Amino acid sequence: MIWRCARLSIVSTRFGIASSSARVKLHRSSSTVNTSLPNVATILATPAINDGHEITATGSIRTIRNQKNLSFVELGDGSTAHSLQVLLEPLQAEGLGTGTAVSINGTWQPAPPGKEQKYELKAKEVKIVGQVDAEKYPIQKKYQSAEYLRTLPHLRLRTPLNAFLARMRSECDFYLAQYFRDRHFVRLQPPIITSSDCEGAGEVFTVISRPSPRRLSGNDEAQQSKNDSFFRDPKFLTVSSQLHLEAFVHEHQKVWTLSPTFRAEKSDTPRHVSEFWMLEAEIRTETLQEIMDLVEDMIRALTTNLQASKFVEECLYANREAKSAKVESKYFSELLQTRWQGLMRQNWPRITYQHAIQRLQGAVDSNQIDFQYPPSWSTGLQLEHERFIASDIGQGSPVFVTDYPWEIKPFYMLPSSSVEAASSNTRKTVACFDLLLPEVCEVAGGSLREHRLQHLTQSMLDSRLNVSLKSESADTEDNREASPSAEKGNLDWYVDLRRYGSVPHGGFGLGFDRLLGYLAGISNIKDVVPWPRYFGRCDC
């Protein structure tokens, strides 16, 4: 009946004759969803009226402690890391256990002096909404390691820490969207399936079509895998939305996105997963300074908003055992406060790659530190080098390192024009930066993009990328030096963005999950991503 009323309303409105009865029935049916009950966070923030007032609380039982004459329940619903304490009579507690979803009606009253919570709920009626076998429930009150919880990604979401991370992720999304909207950015939804590898590293997932195994014989399946022609040539899961964002810059001066990204790196480190979220933005600009200013201001504004919303205090409570931070509990608060204060400081240090290498080599020469990998101009910065720079130069603040050698950076970056980069004719650099956070190291990277057609195509040829170089005087194609290969992805469309008019522009990409982990004090990105996919594991 509800479906028919809704359908009638939609169809009739097309012709301007929607009946009022249909609208009324549809409205009444949709009003059955109850959104009036307060969540646990709201209840905990509400003082008891006089000696107590009646409320109804819903959620799941985090712990239950049964005594002879009374039972104590800690109730949570994800709205806060804190639990709501409920007092029950022994009969009311029958059938309850960790994980049980309940709706409890009772009196919200002052708690006895000396209790952690000022108020508690004295139950009158307990309704079991979702029954759980407490003895078999995998999430128990006892401490469970992050490694163990990774084997239960679908259930670990119910723990207070993971519920907090999900809510923090949601709030960050909101604040970031608000930040960019206030500055007239356009939010975009770039494609997940792409025709090219933006970074040129080759660590991509290839997309193929495959009918259901029930419809294929063994020979048919082998032939299908050998000759997939759904897209005519190989396509990939995106490693970055940058190239597609650039397509919008000609019409929109400022664009951004927050979208999933995929890397087929066979790495099982605390810093790597195969699927993660990237915040990427592109703007019209002629200076790298402007892009770095945007990144710095954005992260500072986000951190300030989160602090004003009391996320630091709640994060400390959710992490009160500090198991994931690899530090003792008594130091965890200081660690987290230092991180947040560093992000909210003004004027983050900015140094060139050349100065960074000189500082690293000077530290080695003075026996200040001994690196496993000796720093050199051509090999790039290793993780140990980044950590030293972030600590030595940043002193608690993030550090921008700019103007890297062009040989170790992607084809699309514009050559540097800074005084530092131009001082040496033998060392070509590009106008780019990496943003290093203390301990975590690289969290963002950006650059000015090569907007000149001839320079871009030459850079692509030097990188041996697949592109058809259309002559300016004729419709012929000359691609003999490019060694074209469909497996590398065709970038003709990207060259067209320059061929048919371009503007100076640049942008950046920020690892959203890495930033969240840094803010929350979580050292392993697999414990930040709700559904971690990494080499050898994709459980759900």
XYZ file of C-alpha atoms in Angstrom:
540
model
C 0.000 0.000 0.000
C 2.827 2.386 0.821
C 4.560 1.666 -2.486
C 1.349 2.231 -4.446
C 0.691 5.575 -2.721
C 4.220 6.771 -3.418
C 3.983 5.722 -7.055
C 0.629 7.448 -7.468
C 2.010 10.694 -6.055
C 4.998 10.698 -8.409
C 3.034 9.862 -11.541
C 0.193 12.261 -10.863
C 2.510 15.176 -10.086
C 3.974 14.950 -13.577
C 0.653 16.102 -14.956
C -0.065 18.625 -12.187
C -3.004 16.695 -10.692
C -1.480 15.035 -7.598
C -4.287 14.062 -5.234
C -4.176 15.351 -1.677
C -5.146 11.940 -0.306
C -2.143 10.324 -1.915
C 0.137 12.968 -0.423
C -1.367 12.536 3.039
C -0.995 8.764 2.997
C 2.594 9.011 1.825
C 3.389 11.556 4.543
C 1.834 9.415 7.239
C 3.700 6.309 6.182
C 7.060 8.101 6.218
C 6.416 9.519 9.699
C 6.615 6.053 11.266
C 10.405 6.404 11.513
C 11.157 7.488 15.089
C 13.964 10.031 15.250
C 12.854 11.737 18.458
C 14.685 9.511 20.959
C 17.870 11.182 22.255
C 21.181 9.414 21.761
C 23.576 8.532 24.564
C 25.709 11.643 24.038
C 22.640 13.877 24.410
C 21.443 12.030 27.507
C 24.840 12.260 29.222
C 24.904 16.013 28.578
C 21.400 16.495 30.078
C 21.146 17.080 33.855
C 18.469 15.248 35.788
C 15.401 17.376 36.548
C 14.847 17.632 40.300
C 15.291 14.118 41.699
C 15.032 12.513 38.265
C 12.883 12.377 35.141
C 11.754 9.617 32.825
C 13.721 8.856 29.634
C 14.199 6.033 27.153
C 17.710 5.062 26.057
C 18.571 2.709 23.198
C 21.887 1.134 22.311
C 23.982 -1.975 22.774
C 25.475 -3.338 25.968
C 29.225 -2.832 26.170
C 29.604 -4.543 29.531
C 27.331 -5.969 32.216
C 28.284 -6.617 35.821
C 25.890 -8.713 37.884
C 25.771 -8.523 41.672
C 23.420 -10.209 44.149
C 20.892 -7.389 44.374
C 21.774 -5.182 41.424
C 23.205 -5.307 37.899
C 25.221 -2.559 36.236
C 25.106 -2.075 32.458
C 27.314 0.191 30.359
C 25.233 1.237 27.347
C 26.641 2.744 24.148
C 25.310 3.739 20.734
C 28.308 5.213 18.887
C 27.344 8.828 19.571
C 30.105 9.118 22.188
C 33.017 7.058 23.463
C 31.541 7.320 26.951
C 29.015 4.772 28.201
C 25.718 5.405 29.935
C 25.427 3.524 33.248
C 22.146 1.705 33.838
C 21.005 0.129 37.120
C 18.826 -2.972 36.795
C 17.113 -5.406 39.122
C 18.355 -9.027 38.790
C 15.184 -10.086 36.932
C 15.567 -7.216 34.458
C 19.097 -8.360 33.645
C 18.102 -11.886 32.650
C 19.036 -12.678 29.042
C 21.326 -9.652 28.739
C 24.979 -9.859 27.743
C 27.729 -7.996 25.946
C 26.531 -6.971 22.490
C 22.803 -7.220 23.223
C 20.800 -4.365 21.678
C 18.250 -2.967 24.125
C 15.739 -0.198 24.703
C 15.560 0.822 28.360
C 12.964 3.081 29.924
C 13.581 4.458 33.400
C 14.476 7.395 35.612
C 17.444 9.611 34.805
C 18.677 10.505 38.262
C 21.749 11.886 40.092
C 24.429 9.283 40.790
C 25.934 8.838 44.258
C 28.868 11.156 45.056
C 32.273 9.985 43.866
C 31.033 8.235 40.705
C 32.638 8.884 37.310
C 29.276 9.921 35.858
C 27.108 12.540 37.546
C 23.894 10.797 36.517
C 22.661 7.250 35.943
C 19.574 5.518 34.575
C 17.425 3.495 36.998
C 15.628 1.013 34.753
C 11.885 0.455 34.903
C 11.414 -1.506 31.691
C 13.978 -3.350 29.575
C 13.215 -4.439 26.020
C 15.620 -6.665 24.095
C 15.803 -5.395 20.521
C 18.590 -7.671 19.289
C 19.621 -10.821 21.119
C 23.266 -11.948 21.251
C 24.816 -15.121 22.625
C 27.197 -13.482 25.092
C 29.411 -16.561 25.447
C 30.089 -16.747 21.699
C 30.252 -12.990 21.038
C 33.791 -12.255 19.732
C 34.015 -8.735 21.195
C 34.506 -9.140 24.938
C 35.248 -6.721 27.770
C 38.815 -7.982 28.141
C 41.549 -6.258 26.158
C 41.720 -7.416 22.550
C 44.674 -6.479 20.381
C 44.406 -4.459 17.212
C 45.829 -7.439 15.317
C 42.989 -9.648 16.546
C 40.320 -7.057 15.777
C 41.616 -6.747 12.197
C 40.423 -10.317 11.662
C 36.894 -9.119 12.530
C 36.517 -5.888 10.536
C 32.729 -6.266 10.419
C 32.455 -6.573 14.213
C 35.253 -4.305 15.431
C 33.135 -1.372 14.241
C 31.092 -1.919 17.429
C 33.980 -1.146 19.759
C 34.069 2.350 21.333
C 37.339 3.310 19.618
C 36.215 2.264 16.143
C 32.825 3.890 16.648
C 34.658 7.082 17.598
C 36.852 6.876 14.485
C 33.785 6.483 12.261
C 32.184 9.556 13.808
C 35.422 11.538 13.600
C 35.698 10.599 9.915
C 32.159 11.876 9.377
C 32.875 15.158 11.173
C 36.083 15.694 9.176
C 34.142 15.187 5.952
C 31.607 17.793 7.110
C 34.188 20.381 8.163
C 36.211 19.936 4.979
C 33.137 20.277 2.779
C 32.204 23.417 4.693
C 35.736 24.785 4.363
C 35.847 24.370 0.593
C 32.279 25.560 0.045
C 32.980 28.757 1.982
C 35.861 29.373 -0.439
C 33.769 28.721 -3.551
C 35.271 25.361 -4.505
C 33.171 22.939 -6.547
C 33.026 19.397 -5.167
C 33.323 16.707 -7.839
C 32.830 12.955 -8.125
C 35.630 11.650 -10.382
C 35.565 8.164 -11.919
C 36.866 5.068 -10.164
C 37.642 3.182 -13.395
C 40.273 4.995 -15.464
C 42.282 4.536 -18.631
C 45.661 5.548 -17.217
C 48.036 5.347 -14.272
C 48.382 8.921 -13.041
C 51.602 8.374 -11.116
C 53.226 6.173 -13.755
C 54.429 3.709 -11.148
C 52.577 0.745 -12.628
C 51.214 -0.401 -9.234
C 47.595 -0.524 -10.377
C 44.646 -2.894 -10.241
C 43.395 -3.892 -13.687
C 39.633 -4.050 -14.240
C 38.204 -6.969 -16.212
C 34.662 -8.201 -16.778
C 33.819 -11.776 -15.911
C 30.369 -13.418 -16.102
C 29.120 -15.508 -13.222
C 31.039 -18.807 -12.955
C 27.700 -20.652 -13.129
C 27.312 -19.482 -16.726
C 30.782 -20.525 -17.884
C 32.439 -23.822 -18.578
C 36.115 -24.274 -17.748
C 37.241 -23.512 -21.306
C 34.935 -20.502 -21.573
C 36.297 -19.040 -18.339
C 39.879 -19.443 -19.490
C 39.066 -17.767 -22.804
C 37.231 -14.939 -21.025
C 40.234 -14.235 -18.796
C 42.556 -14.278 -21.783
C 40.526 -11.955 -23.979
C 38.465 -9.474 -22.023
C 36.987 -6.876 -24.369
C 34.436 -5.026 -22.245
C 36.355 -1.721 -22.582
C 38.325 -2.759 -25.704
C 41.635 -2.259 -23.857
C 42.847 -2.502 -20.247
C 41.363 -0.180 -17.638
C 42.404 0.370 -14.044
C 41.172 1.342 -10.622
C 42.205 4.937 -10.057
C 45.414 5.744 -8.212
C 44.590 9.453 -8.185
C 41.779 11.742 -9.348
C 44.194 14.511 -10.259
C 44.059 14.187 -14.041
C 40.278 14.207 -14.080
C 40.130 17.179 -11.723
C 42.398 19.074 -14.106
C 39.759 18.681 -16.816
C 37.433 20.898 -14.761
C 39.923 23.693 -14.038
C 39.413 25.365 -17.422
C 35.755 26.016 -16.537
C 35.847 26.023 -12.722
C 38.704 27.854 -11.059
C 38.702 25.754 -7.865
C 37.641 22.103 -7.520
C 38.091 19.337 -4.971
C 37.082 15.772 -4.169
C 37.286 13.193 -1.395
C 37.217 9.791 -3.022
C 38.635 6.248 -2.826
C 42.016 5.452 -4.325
C 43.695 2.121 -5.057
C 47.329 0.997 -5.112
C 48.483 -2.562 -5.862
C 51.544 -2.302 -3.622
C 52.547 -5.609 -2.080
C 53.468 -3.885 1.159
C 52.375 -4.980 4.605
C 53.549 -2.000 6.631
C 51.700 0.177 9.159
C 51.621 2.964 6.524
C 50.130 1.125 3.552
C 46.772 -0.278 2.462
C 45.506 -1.056 -1.028
C 42.315 1.003 -0.768
C 42.231 4.375 0.937
C 40.674 7.822 0.622
C 42.367 10.851 -0.874
C 41.427 14.495 -0.607
C 42.489 16.169 -3.840
C 42.112 19.733 -5.081
C 43.058 21.730 -8.168
C 43.150 25.521 -8.468
C 44.169 28.111 -11.022
C 47.463 29.491 -9.798
C 50.970 30.348 -10.936
C 52.726 29.867 -7.608
C 53.490 26.803 -5.517
C 53.248 29.050 -2.465
C 49.512 29.465 -2.959
C 48.931 25.701 -2.974
C 50.980 25.197 0.186
C 49.089 28.057 1.834
C 45.825 26.300 0.987
C 46.967 22.959 2.431
C 48.293 24.552 5.613
C 45.197 26.673 6.182
C 42.848 23.756 5.463
C 44.507 21.371 7.943
C 44.758 24.101 10.578
C 41.068 24.988 10.170
C 40.040 21.322 10.345
C 42.054 20.723 13.520
C 40.715 23.890 15.131
C 37.115 22.873 14.415
C 37.679 19.386 15.801
C 39.234 20.782 18.960
C 36.289 23.160 19.442
C 34.001 20.122 19.186
C 35.887 18.415 22.060
C 37.266 15.638 19.884
C 40.652 15.755 21.625
C 39.125 14.930 24.998
C 36.972 12.169 23.561
C 39.898 10.738 21.614
C 41.913 10.557 24.834
C 39.040 8.739 26.526
C 38.569 6.291 23.632
C 42.317 5.602 23.632
C 42.633 5.613 27.423
C 44.784 2.468 27.396
C 46.889 3.890 24.549
C 47.584 0.412 23.200
C 47.573 1.557 19.571
C 49.985 4.452 20.058
C 52.971 2.340 21.141
C 53.524 4.581 24.145
C 52.692 4.303 27.796
C 49.247 5.527 28.770
C 50.581 8.392 30.888
C 52.433 9.803 27.850
C 49.595 9.395 25.377
C 47.797 12.581 26.397
C 50.982 14.622 25.983
C 51.668 13.028 22.592
C 48.210 13.794 21.265
C 48.152 17.347 22.597
C 51.545 18.020 21.000
C 50.316 16.774 17.634
C 47.186 18.913 17.665
C 49.037 22.004 18.844
C 51.613 21.538 16.078
C 48.891 21.405 13.435
C 47.327 24.617 14.755
C 50.582 26.601 14.748
C 51.102 29.385 12.236
C 53.779 29.436 9.522
C 54.882 25.824 9.079
C 58.556 25.535 8.030
C 59.299 25.257 4.305
C 62.641 24.060 2.949
C 63.848 22.936 -0.464
C 64.855 19.371 -1.232
C 68.415 20.581 -1.765
C 68.558 22.104 1.721
C 67.012 18.949 3.169
C 69.734 16.778 1.613
C 72.402 19.151 2.876
C 70.959 19.031 6.388
C 70.816 15.231 6.312
C 74.381 14.914 5.054
C 75.548 17.438 7.650
C 73.909 15.387 10.415
C 75.763 12.294 9.193
C 79.105 14.113 8.915
C 78.763 15.458 12.460
C 77.865 12.000 13.821
C 74.494 13.353 14.932
C 72.767 10.364 13.377
C 73.565 7.253 11.354
C 71.093 6.454 8.561
C 70.559 3.012 7.090
C 70.304 4.633 3.650
C 72.851 7.427 3.038
C 71.065 10.601 1.842
C 71.823 11.588 -1.740
C 70.336 13.867 -4.366
C 69.233 11.179 -6.814
C 67.702 8.563 -4.499
C 64.977 10.636 -2.865
C 64.029 10.840 0.792
C 63.609 7.588 2.683
C 61.252 7.233 5.640
C 64.110 7.644 8.109
C 65.172 10.854 6.360
C 61.636 12.267 6.482
C 61.355 11.504 10.183
C 64.591 13.314 10.905
C 63.536 16.373 8.884
C 60.095 16.481 10.513
C 61.669 16.300 13.960
C 64.751 18.473 13.401
C 63.210 21.180 11.208
C 59.572 21.018 12.256
C 60.050 20.889 16.025
C 56.486 19.593 16.388
C 55.046 21.353 13.340
C 54.530 19.883 9.858
C 57.278 20.638 7.314
C 56.994 21.366 3.586
C 59.844 20.058 1.421
C 59.819 21.627 -2.055
C 61.514 21.401 -5.454
C 62.390 17.725 -5.810
C 64.584 16.415 -8.677
C 62.546 16.026 -11.856
C 63.925 12.495 -12.386
C 62.068 11.086 -9.350
C 58.733 12.847 -9.880
C 55.812 12.223 -12.308
C 55.687 13.613 -15.838
C 52.987 16.247 -15.265
C 54.935 18.555 -12.919
C 56.047 22.019 -14.006
C 59.793 22.787 -13.782
C 60.804 24.929 -10.812
C 61.336 28.630 -11.234
C 62.480 29.423 -7.705
C 65.866 30.985 -7.049
C 66.973 27.917 -5.129
C 66.024 25.520 -7.905
C 67.557 27.660 -10.637
C 70.879 28.133 -8.876
C 72.298 24.919 -10.322
C 72.165 24.230 -14.045
C 72.985 20.551 -13.565
C 70.184 19.766 -11.155
C 66.742 20.181 -12.679
C 63.885 20.328 -10.231
C 60.107 20.566 -10.433
C 57.739 22.903 -8.609
C 56.352 20.431 -6.117
C 56.172 19.718 -2.405
C 55.688 16.938 0.115
C 54.155 17.714 3.499
C 55.805 15.777 6.344
C 54.168 15.214 9.720
C 56.222 14.308 12.802
C 56.439 10.496 13.141
C 53.925 9.815 10.340
C 55.977 11.620 7.645
C 54.461 12.218 4.194
C 50.747 12.985 4.376
C 50.280 15.223 1.318
C 51.960 16.100 -1.939
C 51.304 18.704 -4.596
C 52.740 20.589 -7.520
C 52.217 23.070 -10.290
C 51.080 21.208 -13.407
C 52.775 21.476 -16.771
C 50.177 23.453 -18.766
C 52.250 23.992 -21.950
C 51.484 21.510 -24.719
C 54.950 20.986 -26.201
C 56.644 20.709 -22.817
C 54.043 18.224 -21.568
C 54.265 15.968 -24.610
C 58.048 15.958 -24.439
C 57.911 15.034 -20.762
C 55.529 12.194 -21.611
C 57.873 10.953 -24.332
C 60.779 11.081 -21.888
C 58.694 8.992 -19.469
C 57.772 6.606 -22.324
C 54.049 7.075 -21.778
C 51.410 6.179 -24.340
C 50.311 9.315 -26.204
C 49.616 10.154 -29.848
C 51.433 13.332 -30.835
C 49.153 15.037 -33.338
C 50.922 17.384 -35.703
C 49.908 21.044 -35.586
C 50.034 21.287 -39.387
C 48.388 18.021 -40.397
C 46.257 15.202 -39.079
C 49.147 12.742 -39.055
C 50.419 11.038 -35.934
C 54.007 10.589 -34.892
C 54.483 8.322 -31.920
C 57.504 6.350 -32.907
C 59.611 7.353 -29.911
C 56.839 6.828 -27.376
C 56.769 3.035 -27.606
C 52.982 2.987 -27.216
C 51.388 0.248 -25.177
C 47.720 -0.118 -24.275
C 48.801 -1.507 -20.931
C 50.245 1.901 -20.008
C 46.956 3.634 -20.716
C 46.266 6.187 -23.411
C 46.664 9.801 -22.333
C 45.540 11.553 -25.527
C 42.581 13.020 -23.665
C 44.932 14.540 -21.072
C 47.049 16.130 -23.800
C 43.850 17.547 -25.323
C 43.383 19.589 -22.154
C 46.507 21.520 -23.266
C 45.986 21.262 -27.006
C 42.639 23.053 -26.816
C 43.650 25.753 -24.377
C 44.939 25.534 -20.838
C 45.660 27.805 -17.902
C 48.396 27.776 -15.251
C 47.178 25.588 -12.416
C 48.245 23.226 -9.672
C 46.917 21.090 -6.877
C 47.567 18.560 -4.180
C 46.509 15.197 -2.793
C 46.239 14.432 0.914
C 46.026 10.985 2.490
C 42.777 11.331 4.427
C 43.244 8.142 6.457
C 46.827 9.010 7.403
C 45.713 12.405 8.685
C 42.922 10.802 10.712
C 45.367 8.340 12.222
C 47.716 11.165 13.157
C 44.917 13.125 14.826
C 43.600 10.073 16.673
C 46.985 8.727 17.764
C 46.579 5.486 15.795
C 49.923 4.263 14.496
C 48.683 1.651 11.989
C 46.547 2.788 9.068
C 44.857 -0.636 9.016
C 43.239 0.346 12.316
C 41.991 3.653 10.875
C 40.405 2.407 7.639
C 37.050 0.759 8.521
C 37.451 -2.018 5.941
C 41.210 -2.415 5.384
C 42.360 -4.072 2.172
C 46.023 -4.892 1.921
C 48.319 -7.495 0.415
C 46.867 -10.909 1.173
C 43.715 -9.643 2.944
C 40.302 -8.501 1.784
C 37.980 -10.220 4.230
C 34.599 -8.546 3.763
